Coordinates of C-alpha atoms and ligand atoms in Angstrom, one line a residue:
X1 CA 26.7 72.2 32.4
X2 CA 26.8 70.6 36.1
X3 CA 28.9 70.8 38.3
X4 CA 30.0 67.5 39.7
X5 CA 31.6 66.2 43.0
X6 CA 32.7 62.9 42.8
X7 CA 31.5 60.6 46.3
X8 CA 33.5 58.2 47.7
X9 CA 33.0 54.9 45.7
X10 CA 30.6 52.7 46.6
X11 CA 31.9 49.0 45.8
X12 CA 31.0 45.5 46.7
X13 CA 33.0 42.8 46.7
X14 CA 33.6 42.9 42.7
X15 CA 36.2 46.0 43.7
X16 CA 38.5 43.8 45.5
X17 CA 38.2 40.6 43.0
X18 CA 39.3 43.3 40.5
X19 CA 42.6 43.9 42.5
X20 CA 43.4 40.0 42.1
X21 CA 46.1 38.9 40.2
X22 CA 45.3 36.1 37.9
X23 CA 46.9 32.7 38.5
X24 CA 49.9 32.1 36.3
X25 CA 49.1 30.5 33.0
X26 CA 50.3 30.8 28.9
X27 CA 48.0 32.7 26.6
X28 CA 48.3 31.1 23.1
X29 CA 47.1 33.8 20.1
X30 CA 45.6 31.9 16.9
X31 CA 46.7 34.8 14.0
X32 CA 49.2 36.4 15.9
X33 CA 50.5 38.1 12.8
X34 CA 46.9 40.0 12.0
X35 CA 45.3 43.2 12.3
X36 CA 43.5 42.4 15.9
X37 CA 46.7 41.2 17.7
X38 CA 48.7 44.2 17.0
X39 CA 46.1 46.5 16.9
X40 CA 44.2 45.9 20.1
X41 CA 45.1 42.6 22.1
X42 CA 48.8 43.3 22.4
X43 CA 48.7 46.8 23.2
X44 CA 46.1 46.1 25.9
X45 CA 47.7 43.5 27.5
X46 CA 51.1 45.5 27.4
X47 CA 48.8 48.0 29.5
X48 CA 47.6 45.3 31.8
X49 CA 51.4 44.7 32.5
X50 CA 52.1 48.2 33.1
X51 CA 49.2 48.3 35.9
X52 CA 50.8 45.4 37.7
X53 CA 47.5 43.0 36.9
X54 CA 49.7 40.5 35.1
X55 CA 51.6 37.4 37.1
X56 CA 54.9 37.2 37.3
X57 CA 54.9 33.5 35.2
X58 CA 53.4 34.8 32.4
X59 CA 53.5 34.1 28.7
X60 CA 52.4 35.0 25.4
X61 CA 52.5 32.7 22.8
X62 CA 51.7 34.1 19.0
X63 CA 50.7 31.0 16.7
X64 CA 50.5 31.9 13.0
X65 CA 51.8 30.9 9.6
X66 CA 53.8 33.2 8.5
X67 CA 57.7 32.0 9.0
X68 CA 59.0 34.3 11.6
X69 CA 61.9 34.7 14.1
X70 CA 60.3 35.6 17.5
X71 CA 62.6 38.8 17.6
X72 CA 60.8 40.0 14.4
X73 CA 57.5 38.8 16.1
X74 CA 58.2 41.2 19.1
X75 CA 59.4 43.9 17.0
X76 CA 56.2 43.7 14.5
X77 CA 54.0 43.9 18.1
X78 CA 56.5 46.8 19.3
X79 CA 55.3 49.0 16.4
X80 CA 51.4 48.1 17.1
X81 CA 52.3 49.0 20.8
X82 CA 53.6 52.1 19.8
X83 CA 50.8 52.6 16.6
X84 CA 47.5 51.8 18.3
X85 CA 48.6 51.7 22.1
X86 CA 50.0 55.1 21.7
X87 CA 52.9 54.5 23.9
X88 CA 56.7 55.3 23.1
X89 CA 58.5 52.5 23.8
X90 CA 61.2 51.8 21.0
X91 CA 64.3 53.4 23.1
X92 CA 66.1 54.3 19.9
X93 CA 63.0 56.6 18.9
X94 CA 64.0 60.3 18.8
X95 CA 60.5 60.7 21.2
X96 CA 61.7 58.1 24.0
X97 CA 59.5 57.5 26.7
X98 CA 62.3 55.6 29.0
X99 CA 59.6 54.3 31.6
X100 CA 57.9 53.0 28.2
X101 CA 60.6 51.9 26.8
X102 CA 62.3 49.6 29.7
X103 CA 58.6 48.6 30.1
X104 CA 58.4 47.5 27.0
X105 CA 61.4 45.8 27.4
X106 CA 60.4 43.9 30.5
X107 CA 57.0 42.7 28.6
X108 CA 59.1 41.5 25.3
X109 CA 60.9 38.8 27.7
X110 CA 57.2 37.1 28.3
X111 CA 56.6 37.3 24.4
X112 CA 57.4 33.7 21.8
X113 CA 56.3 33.3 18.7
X114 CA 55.3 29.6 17.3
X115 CA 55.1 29.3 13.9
X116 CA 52.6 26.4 12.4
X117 CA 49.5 25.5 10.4
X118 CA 46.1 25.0 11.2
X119 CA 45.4 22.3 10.0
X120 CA 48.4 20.3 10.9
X121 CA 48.3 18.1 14.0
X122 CA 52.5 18.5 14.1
X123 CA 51.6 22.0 14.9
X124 CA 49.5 21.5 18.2
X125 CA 51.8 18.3 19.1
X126 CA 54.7 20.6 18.7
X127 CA 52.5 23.7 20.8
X128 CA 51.9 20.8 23.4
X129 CA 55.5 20.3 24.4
X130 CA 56.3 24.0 25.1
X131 CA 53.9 24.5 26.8
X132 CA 54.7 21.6 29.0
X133 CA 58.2 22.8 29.3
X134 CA 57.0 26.6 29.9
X135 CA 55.1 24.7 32.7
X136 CA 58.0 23.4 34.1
X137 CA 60.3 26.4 34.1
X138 CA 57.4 28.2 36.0
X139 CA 56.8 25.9 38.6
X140 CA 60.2 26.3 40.0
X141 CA 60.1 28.6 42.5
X142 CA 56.3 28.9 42.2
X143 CA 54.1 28.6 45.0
X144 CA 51.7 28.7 43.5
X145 CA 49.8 25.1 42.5
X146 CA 48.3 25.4 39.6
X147 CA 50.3 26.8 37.6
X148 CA 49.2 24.7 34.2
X149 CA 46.7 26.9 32.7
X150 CA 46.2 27.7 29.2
X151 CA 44.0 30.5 27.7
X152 CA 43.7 30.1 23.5
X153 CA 42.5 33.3 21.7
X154 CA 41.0 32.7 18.2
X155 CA 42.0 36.0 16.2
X156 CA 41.9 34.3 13.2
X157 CA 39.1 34.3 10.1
X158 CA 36.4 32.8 11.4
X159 CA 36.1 29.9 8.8
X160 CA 39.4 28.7 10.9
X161 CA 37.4 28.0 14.6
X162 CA 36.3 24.4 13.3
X163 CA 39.7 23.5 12.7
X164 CA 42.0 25.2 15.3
X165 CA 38.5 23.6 17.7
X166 CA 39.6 20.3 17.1
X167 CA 42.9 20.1 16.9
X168 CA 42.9 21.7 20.3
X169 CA 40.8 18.6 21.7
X170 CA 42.6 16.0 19.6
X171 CA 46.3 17.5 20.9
X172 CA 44.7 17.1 24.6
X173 CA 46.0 21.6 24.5
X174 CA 42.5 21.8 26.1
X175 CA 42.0 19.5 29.2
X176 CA 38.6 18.3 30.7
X177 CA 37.2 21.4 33.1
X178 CA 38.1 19.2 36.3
X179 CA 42.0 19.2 35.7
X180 CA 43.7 21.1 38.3
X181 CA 45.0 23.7 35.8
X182 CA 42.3 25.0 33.3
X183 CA 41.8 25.9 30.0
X184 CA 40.0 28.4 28.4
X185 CA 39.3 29.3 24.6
X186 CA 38.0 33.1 23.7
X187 CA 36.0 33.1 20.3
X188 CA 36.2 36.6 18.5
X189 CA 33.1 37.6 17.0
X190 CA 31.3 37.0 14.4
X191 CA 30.5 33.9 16.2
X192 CA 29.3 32.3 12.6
X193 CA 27.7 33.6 9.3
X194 CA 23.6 33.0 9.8
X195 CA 22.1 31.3 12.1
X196 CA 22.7 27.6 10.9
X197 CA 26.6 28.2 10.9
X198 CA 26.3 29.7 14.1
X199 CA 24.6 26.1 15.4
X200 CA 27.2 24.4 14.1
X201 CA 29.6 26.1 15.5
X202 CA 28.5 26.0 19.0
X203 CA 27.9 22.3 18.6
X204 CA 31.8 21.8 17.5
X205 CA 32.6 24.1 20.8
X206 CA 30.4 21.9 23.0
X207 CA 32.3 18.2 21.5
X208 CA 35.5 19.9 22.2
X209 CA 35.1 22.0 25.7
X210 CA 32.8 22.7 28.5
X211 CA 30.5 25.7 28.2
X212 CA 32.2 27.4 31.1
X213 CA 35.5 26.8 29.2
X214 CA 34.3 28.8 26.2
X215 CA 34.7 32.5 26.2
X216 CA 32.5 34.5 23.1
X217 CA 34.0 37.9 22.9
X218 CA 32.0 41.0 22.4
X219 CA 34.5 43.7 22.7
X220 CA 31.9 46.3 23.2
X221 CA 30.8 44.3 27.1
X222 CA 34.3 45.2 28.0
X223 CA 33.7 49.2 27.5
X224 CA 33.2 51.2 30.7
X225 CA 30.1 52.8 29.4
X226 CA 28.7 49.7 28.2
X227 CA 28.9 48.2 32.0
X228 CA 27.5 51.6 32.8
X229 CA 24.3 51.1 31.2
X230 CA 23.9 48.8 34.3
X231 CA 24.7 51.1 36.8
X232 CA 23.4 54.0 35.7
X233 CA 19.8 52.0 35.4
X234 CA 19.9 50.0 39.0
X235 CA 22.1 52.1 40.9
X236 CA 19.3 55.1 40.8
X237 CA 16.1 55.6 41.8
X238 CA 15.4 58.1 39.0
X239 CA 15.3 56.6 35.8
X240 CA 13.8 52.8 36.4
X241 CA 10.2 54.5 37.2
X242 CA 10.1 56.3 33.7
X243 CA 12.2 53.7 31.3
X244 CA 9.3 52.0 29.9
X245 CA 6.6 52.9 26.9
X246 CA 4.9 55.3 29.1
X247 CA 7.1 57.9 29.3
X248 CA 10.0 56.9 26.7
X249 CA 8.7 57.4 22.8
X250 CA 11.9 55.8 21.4
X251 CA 15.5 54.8 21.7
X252 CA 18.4 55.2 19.3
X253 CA 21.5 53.3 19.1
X254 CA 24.3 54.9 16.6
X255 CA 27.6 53.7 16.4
X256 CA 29.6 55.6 13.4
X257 CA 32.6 55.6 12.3
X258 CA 34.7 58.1 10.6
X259 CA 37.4 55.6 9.0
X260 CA 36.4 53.2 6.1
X261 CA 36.9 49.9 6.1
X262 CA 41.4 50.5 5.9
X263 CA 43.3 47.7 5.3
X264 CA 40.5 44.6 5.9
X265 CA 38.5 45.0 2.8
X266 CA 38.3 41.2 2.0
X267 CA 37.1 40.6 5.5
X268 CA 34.5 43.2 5.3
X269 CA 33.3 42.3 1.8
X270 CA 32.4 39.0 3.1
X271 CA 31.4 40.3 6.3
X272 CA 29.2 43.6 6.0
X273 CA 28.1 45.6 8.6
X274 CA 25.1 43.7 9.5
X275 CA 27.7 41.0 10.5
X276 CA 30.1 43.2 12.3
X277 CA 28.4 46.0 13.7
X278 CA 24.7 44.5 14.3
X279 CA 23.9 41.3 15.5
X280 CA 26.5 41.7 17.9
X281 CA 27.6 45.1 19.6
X282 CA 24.4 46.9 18.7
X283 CA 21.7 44.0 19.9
X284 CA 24.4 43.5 23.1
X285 CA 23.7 47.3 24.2
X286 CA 20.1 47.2 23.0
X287 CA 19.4 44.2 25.6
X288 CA 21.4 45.9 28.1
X289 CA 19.0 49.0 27.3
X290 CA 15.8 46.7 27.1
X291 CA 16.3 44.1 29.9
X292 CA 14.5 44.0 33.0
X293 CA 16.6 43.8 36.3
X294 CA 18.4 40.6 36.6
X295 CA 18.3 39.0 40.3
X296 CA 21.8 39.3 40.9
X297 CA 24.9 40.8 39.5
X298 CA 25.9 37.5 38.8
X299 CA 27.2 36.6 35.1
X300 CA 24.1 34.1 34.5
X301 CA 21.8 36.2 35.7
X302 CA 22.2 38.9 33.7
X303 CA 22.7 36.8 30.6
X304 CA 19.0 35.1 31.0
X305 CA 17.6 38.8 31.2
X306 CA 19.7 39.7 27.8
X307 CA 18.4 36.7 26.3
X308 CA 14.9 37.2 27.1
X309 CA 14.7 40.7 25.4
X310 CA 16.8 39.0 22.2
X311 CA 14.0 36.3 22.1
X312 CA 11.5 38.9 22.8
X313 CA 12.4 41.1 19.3
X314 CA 10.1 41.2 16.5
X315 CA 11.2 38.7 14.2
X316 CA 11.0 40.6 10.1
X317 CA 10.3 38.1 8.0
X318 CA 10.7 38.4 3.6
X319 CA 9.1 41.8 2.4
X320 CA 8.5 42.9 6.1
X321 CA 12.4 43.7 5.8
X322 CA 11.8 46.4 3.1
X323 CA 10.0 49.0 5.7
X324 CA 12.6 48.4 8.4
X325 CA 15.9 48.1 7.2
X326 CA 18.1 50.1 4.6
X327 CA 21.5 49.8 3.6
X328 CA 24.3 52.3 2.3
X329 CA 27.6 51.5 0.5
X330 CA 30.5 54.3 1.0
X331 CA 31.4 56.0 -2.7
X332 CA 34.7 54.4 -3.1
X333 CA 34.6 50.9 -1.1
X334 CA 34.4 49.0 -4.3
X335 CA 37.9 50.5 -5.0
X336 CA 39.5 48.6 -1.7
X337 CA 41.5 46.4 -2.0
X338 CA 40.2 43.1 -1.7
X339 CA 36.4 43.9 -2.2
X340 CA 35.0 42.7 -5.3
X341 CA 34.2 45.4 -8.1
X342 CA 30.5 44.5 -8.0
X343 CA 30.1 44.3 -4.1
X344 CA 26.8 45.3 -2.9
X345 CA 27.8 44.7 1.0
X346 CA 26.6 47.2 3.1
X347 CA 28.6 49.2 4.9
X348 CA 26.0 51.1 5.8
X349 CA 22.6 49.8 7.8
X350 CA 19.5 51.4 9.4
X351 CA 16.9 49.4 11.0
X352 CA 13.8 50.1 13.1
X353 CA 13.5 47.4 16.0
X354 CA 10.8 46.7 18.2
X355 CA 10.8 44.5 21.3
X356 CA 7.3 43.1 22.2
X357 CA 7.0 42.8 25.7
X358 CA 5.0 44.9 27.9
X359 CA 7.7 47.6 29.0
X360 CA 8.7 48.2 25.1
X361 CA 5.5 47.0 23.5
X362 CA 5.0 50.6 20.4
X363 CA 8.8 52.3 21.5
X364 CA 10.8 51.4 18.6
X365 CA 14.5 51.1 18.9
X366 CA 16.4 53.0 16.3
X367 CA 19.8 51.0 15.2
X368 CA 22.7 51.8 13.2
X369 CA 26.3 51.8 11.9
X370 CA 28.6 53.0 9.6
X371 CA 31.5 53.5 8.2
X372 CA 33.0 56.7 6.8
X373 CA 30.6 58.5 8.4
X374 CA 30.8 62.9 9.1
X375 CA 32.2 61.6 12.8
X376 CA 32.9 59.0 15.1
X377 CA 30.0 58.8 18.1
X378 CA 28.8 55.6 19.5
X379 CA 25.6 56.2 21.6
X380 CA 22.1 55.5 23.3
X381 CA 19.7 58.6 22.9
X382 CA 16.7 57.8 24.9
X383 CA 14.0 60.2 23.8
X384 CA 11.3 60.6 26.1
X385 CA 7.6 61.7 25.4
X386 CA 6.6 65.4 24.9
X387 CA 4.8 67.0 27.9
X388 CA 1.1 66.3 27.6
X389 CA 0.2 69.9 28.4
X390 CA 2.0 73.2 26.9
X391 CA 1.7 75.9 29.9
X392 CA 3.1 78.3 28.4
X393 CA 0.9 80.2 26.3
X394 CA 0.9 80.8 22.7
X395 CA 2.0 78.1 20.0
X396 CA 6.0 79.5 19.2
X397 CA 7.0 78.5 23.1
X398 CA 5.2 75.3 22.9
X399 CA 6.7 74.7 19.5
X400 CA 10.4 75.3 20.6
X401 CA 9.8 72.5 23.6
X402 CA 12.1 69.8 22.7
X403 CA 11.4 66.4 24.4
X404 CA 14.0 65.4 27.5
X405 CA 16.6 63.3 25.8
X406 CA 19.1 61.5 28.0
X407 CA 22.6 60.3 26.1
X408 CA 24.6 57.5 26.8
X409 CA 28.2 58.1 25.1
X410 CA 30.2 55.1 25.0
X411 CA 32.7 56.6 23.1
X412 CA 34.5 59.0 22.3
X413 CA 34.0 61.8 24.7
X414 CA 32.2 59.1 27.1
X415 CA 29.8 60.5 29.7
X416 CA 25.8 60.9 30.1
X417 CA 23.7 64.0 28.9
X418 CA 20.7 65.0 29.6
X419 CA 18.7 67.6 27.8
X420 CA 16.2 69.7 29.4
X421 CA 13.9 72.8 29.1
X422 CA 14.8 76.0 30.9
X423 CA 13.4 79.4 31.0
X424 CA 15.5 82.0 29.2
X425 CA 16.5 84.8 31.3
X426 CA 14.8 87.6 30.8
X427 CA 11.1 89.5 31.3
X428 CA 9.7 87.5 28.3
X429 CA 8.6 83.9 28.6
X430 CA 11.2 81.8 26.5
X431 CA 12.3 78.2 26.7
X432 CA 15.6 77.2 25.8
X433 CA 16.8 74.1 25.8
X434 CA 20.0 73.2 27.9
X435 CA 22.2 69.9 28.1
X436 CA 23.3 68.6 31.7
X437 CA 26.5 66.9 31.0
X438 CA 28.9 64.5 32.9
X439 CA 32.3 63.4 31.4
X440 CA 34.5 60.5 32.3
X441 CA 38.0 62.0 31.7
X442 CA 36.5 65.4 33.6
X443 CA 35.0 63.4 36.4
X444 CA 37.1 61.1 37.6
X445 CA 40.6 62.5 35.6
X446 CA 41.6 59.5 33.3
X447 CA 41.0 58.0 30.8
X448 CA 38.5 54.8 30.7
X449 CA 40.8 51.6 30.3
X450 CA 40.7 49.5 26.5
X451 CA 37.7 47.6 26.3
X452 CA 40.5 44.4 26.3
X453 CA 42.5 44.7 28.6
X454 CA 39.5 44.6 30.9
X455 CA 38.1 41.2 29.5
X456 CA 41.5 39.5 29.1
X457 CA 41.8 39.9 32.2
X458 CA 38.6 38.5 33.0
X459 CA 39.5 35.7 30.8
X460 CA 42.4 35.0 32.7
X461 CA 40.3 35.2 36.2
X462 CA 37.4 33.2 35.0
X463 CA 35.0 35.5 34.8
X464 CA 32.4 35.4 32.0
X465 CA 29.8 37.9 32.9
X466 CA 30.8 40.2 29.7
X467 CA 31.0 37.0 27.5
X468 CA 27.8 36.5 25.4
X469 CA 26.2 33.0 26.3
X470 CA 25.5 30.5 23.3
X471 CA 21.8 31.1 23.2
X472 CA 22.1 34.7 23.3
X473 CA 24.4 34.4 20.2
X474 CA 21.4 31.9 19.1
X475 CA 18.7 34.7 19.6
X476 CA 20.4 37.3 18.0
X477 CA 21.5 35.4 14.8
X478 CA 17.6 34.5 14.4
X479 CA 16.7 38.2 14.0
X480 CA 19.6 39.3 12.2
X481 CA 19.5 36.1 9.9
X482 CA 16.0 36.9 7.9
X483 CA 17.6 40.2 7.5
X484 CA 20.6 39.2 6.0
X485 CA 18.7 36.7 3.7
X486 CA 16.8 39.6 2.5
X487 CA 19.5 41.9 1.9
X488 CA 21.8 39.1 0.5
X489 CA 19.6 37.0 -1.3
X490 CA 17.7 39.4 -3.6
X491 CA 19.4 40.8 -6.7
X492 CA 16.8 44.3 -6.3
X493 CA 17.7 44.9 -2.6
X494 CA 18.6 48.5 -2.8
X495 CA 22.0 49.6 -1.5
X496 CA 22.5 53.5 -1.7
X497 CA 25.4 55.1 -2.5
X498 CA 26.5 57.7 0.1
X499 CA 29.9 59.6 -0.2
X500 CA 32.5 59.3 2.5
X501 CA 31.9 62.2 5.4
X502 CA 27.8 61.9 5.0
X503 CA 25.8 60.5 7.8
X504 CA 24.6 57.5 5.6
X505 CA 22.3 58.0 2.4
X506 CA 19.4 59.7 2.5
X507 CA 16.8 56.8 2.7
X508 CA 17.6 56.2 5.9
X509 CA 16.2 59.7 7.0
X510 CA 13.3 59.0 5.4
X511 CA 13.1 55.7 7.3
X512 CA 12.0 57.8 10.3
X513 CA 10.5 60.9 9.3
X514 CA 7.9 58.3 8.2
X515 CA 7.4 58.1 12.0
X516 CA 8.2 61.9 13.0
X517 CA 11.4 60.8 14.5
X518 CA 14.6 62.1 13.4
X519 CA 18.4 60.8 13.8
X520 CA 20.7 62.6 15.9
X521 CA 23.2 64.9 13.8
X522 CA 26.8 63.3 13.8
X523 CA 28.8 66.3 11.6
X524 CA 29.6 69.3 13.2
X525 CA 30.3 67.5 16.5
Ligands
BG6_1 C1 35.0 45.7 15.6 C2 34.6 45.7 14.1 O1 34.3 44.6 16.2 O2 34.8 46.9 16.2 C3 35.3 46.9 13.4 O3 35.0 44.5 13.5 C4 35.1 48.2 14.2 O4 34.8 47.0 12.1 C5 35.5 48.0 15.6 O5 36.0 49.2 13.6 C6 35.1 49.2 16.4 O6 35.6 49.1 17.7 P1 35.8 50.3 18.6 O7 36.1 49.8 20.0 O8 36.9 51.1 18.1 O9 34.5 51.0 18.6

């Protein structure tokens, strides 16, 4: 354990662009009445507005089908507020939190609800005109000029962007980029199905806005340890010098889950966890992991690194996929409601990476997810190679020498570890090995903000450095996409079995024994 004194922070100019308040604008939510809004976009923006980061003209507007009066809108949000935000804020709770609750009831006046259809251009003509009037209520006594902007979020299925796309051009919602007031459209992932549908879809977003209009979210590039990867790799002298194949043997990625799927079975039986879990947050922290140092902290600059390790990944093409992938299916996910009887969707994947480049070339990159899992953990273990040399005498000592590992956490619990061998005390020579540890919460004594209310904000400042760039999306689709015809497309893929509260099925262990390498143990955490 270390003990740690926190320096005086070191910032650039990005600490005081983070103070800015954003210019006033309207943020429209596409599927206002689903899981995402209530679970994680409204109870991070009612957090943003608690910190002060919100302006004072300011409105949320939830489009969805479902007939609704906007009092039972806010009230349905209220509850996810209180659910997945954790706060207290219905004042005739017995727990009342009366700073939460008058909060709460501050934020609620910034709240409307529009009901309409996708499809229907009456909807988006109908959209148009409050916004316009919205417009003109803020303006007065505003001095601010531009106080027309519009941010769109698309929470809904993904087979909707095509639609909700155009009729955002064809209602002129979305201006051209040189209007005085902008507009900006954030994308949820999964931006597509394969790569093909991924093409087409950023072709519909280039006829219908500008690339720097278009925001592709990646939840994960909003999480404080994520960004950290950055720091903690250009920000010290220590670690550039070894992270390459000369002293690193490999590199895992994990994120698990403990929950199952809950209430979104139909989503994920269409989706799987190739589609949620890998070709977007795991390949976003492996080129974080892989990159080389961009030029400048500058959105585009670190986007062409993360690109080049995507382009640079060893493609596995038909049968190639049987020695490097396998996929598990949670005992009881059939039974969900919503998944099909027969489904053979993973919820479940391993899969043994390599990046071909001179720094990586023979490290390979461990990745994988799941759901109901023994434990929740999300994190980089960056195993480094033995010591060449045992000094210390006979084979037991030598035999108990575990290689360094360094840990990433991104979540829970997020910090850094670093494991080490240290002489036992004592007359007799004995090595044991030890774990250096830094916390977040410990360290710096709060809690690391919601992954969104850091990039609506962001959004809302024009700032896309944690947005993923259309060819990135590109690049990682043409890994992922051989995999997933693999997996998908033949009727003897195997998908083990593995009962709820198991670190995956066994197969996947043996996917790396194969290679002396082991996965970290998630149960008993
Ligand atoms: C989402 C996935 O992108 O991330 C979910 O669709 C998953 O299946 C979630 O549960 C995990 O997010 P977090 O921030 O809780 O790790």
């Amino acid at each position: 354990m270390c003990a740690l004194r926190i320096e005086p922070t070191v910032s650039g100019h990005a600490a005081a662009e983070h103070a800015r308040i954003p210019e006033p604008c309207v943020l429209v939510i596409f599927g206002a009445s689903g899981d995402l809004t209530h679970r994680k976009l409204l109870p991070a923006l009612f957090q943003v507005f608690r910190d002060g980061l919100l302006p004072e003209c300011f409105r949320v507007i939830g489009f969805a089908r479902s007939d609704l009066s906007r009092e039972a809108f806010v009230d349905s949000l209220r509850e996810g507020v209180e659910r997945f935000g954790g706060f207290g804020v219905d004042d005739a709770g017995a727990n009342e939190d009366t700073s939460s609750a008058q909060m709460w009831r501050a934020f609620s006046e910034h709240i409307d609800y529009h009901q309409g259809e996708y499809e229907d251009a009456d909807s988006y003509r109908r959209l148009r005109e409050r916004l316009v009037q919205m417009n003109a209520a803020c303006k007065t006594g505003s001095s601010d000029k531009h106080t027309d902007n519009r941010m769109f979020y698309l929470a809904t299925p993904p087979s909707l962007y095509m639609t909700i796309l155009s009729n955002l051009k064809l209602s002129g919602l979305v201006r051209p980029v040189d209007d005085p007031g902008w507009s900006r459209v954030v994308v949820e992932k999964p931006f597509g199905r394969n790569l093909a549908s991924a093409q087409a879809l950023n072709d519909a977003v280039r006829s219908a806005l500008d690339e720097s209009q278009i925001y592709r979210i990646d939840h994960y590039l909003g999480k404080e340890t994520v960004q950290n990867i950055l720091v903690l790799r250009f920000a010290n002298a220590i670690f550039e010098p070894l992270w390459n194949r000369n002293h690193i043997e490999s590199v895992e990625i994990t994120a698990a889950e403990e929950l199952g799927v809950e209430k979104r079975g139909s989503f994920y039986d269409e989706t799987g966890v190739i589609r949620d879990f890998v070709q977007n947050h795991l390949l976003e922290v492996l080129s974080l992991i892989a990159m080389e140092q961009p030029v400048a902290f500058q959105a585009d600059a670190i986007r062409d690194e993360k690109v080049k390790v995507l382009r640079a990944l060893r493609r596995l093409t038909g049968t190639e996929v049987d020695s490097h992938v396998i996929c598990g299916q949670y005992e009881g996910f059939r039974q969900v409601k919503g998944v099909r009887p027969d489904s053979r969707t993973p919820t479940y994947v391993a899969l043994r990476a390599h990046v071909d480049n001179w720094r990586w070339q023979g490290v390979p990159f461990y990745l994988r997810a799941g759901k109901a899992m023994s434990g929740r953990a999300t994190e980089v273990s960056i195993r480094f190679r033995r010591v060449p040399f045992c000094l210390f005498g006979e084979g037991d000592v030598c035999e108990r020498l575990s290689p360094n590992v360094l840990t990433l956490r991104i979540q829970p619990d997020e910090g850094v570890g670093l494991r080490f061998g240290c002489k036992t005390p004592g007359d007799a020579l004995s090595v044991s090995n030890v774990l250096m540890d830094f916390g977040y919460a410990k360290a710096f004594g709060k809690k690391t903000p919601d992954a969104y209310q850091r990039l609506l904000v962001d959004v809302m400042r024009g700032d896309a450095t944690l947005f993923s760039r259309s060819d990135a999306v590109e690049h990682a689709w043409r890994y992922i996409t051989p995999v997933l015809e693999r997996v998908e497309n033949d009727p003897a893929w195997p998908v083990y079995f593995y009962e709820p509260g198991q670190d995956g099925p066994r197969e996947a262990n043996e996917l790396l024994t194969r290679y002396g390498h082991h996965w970290t143990t998630l149960s008993g955490r």
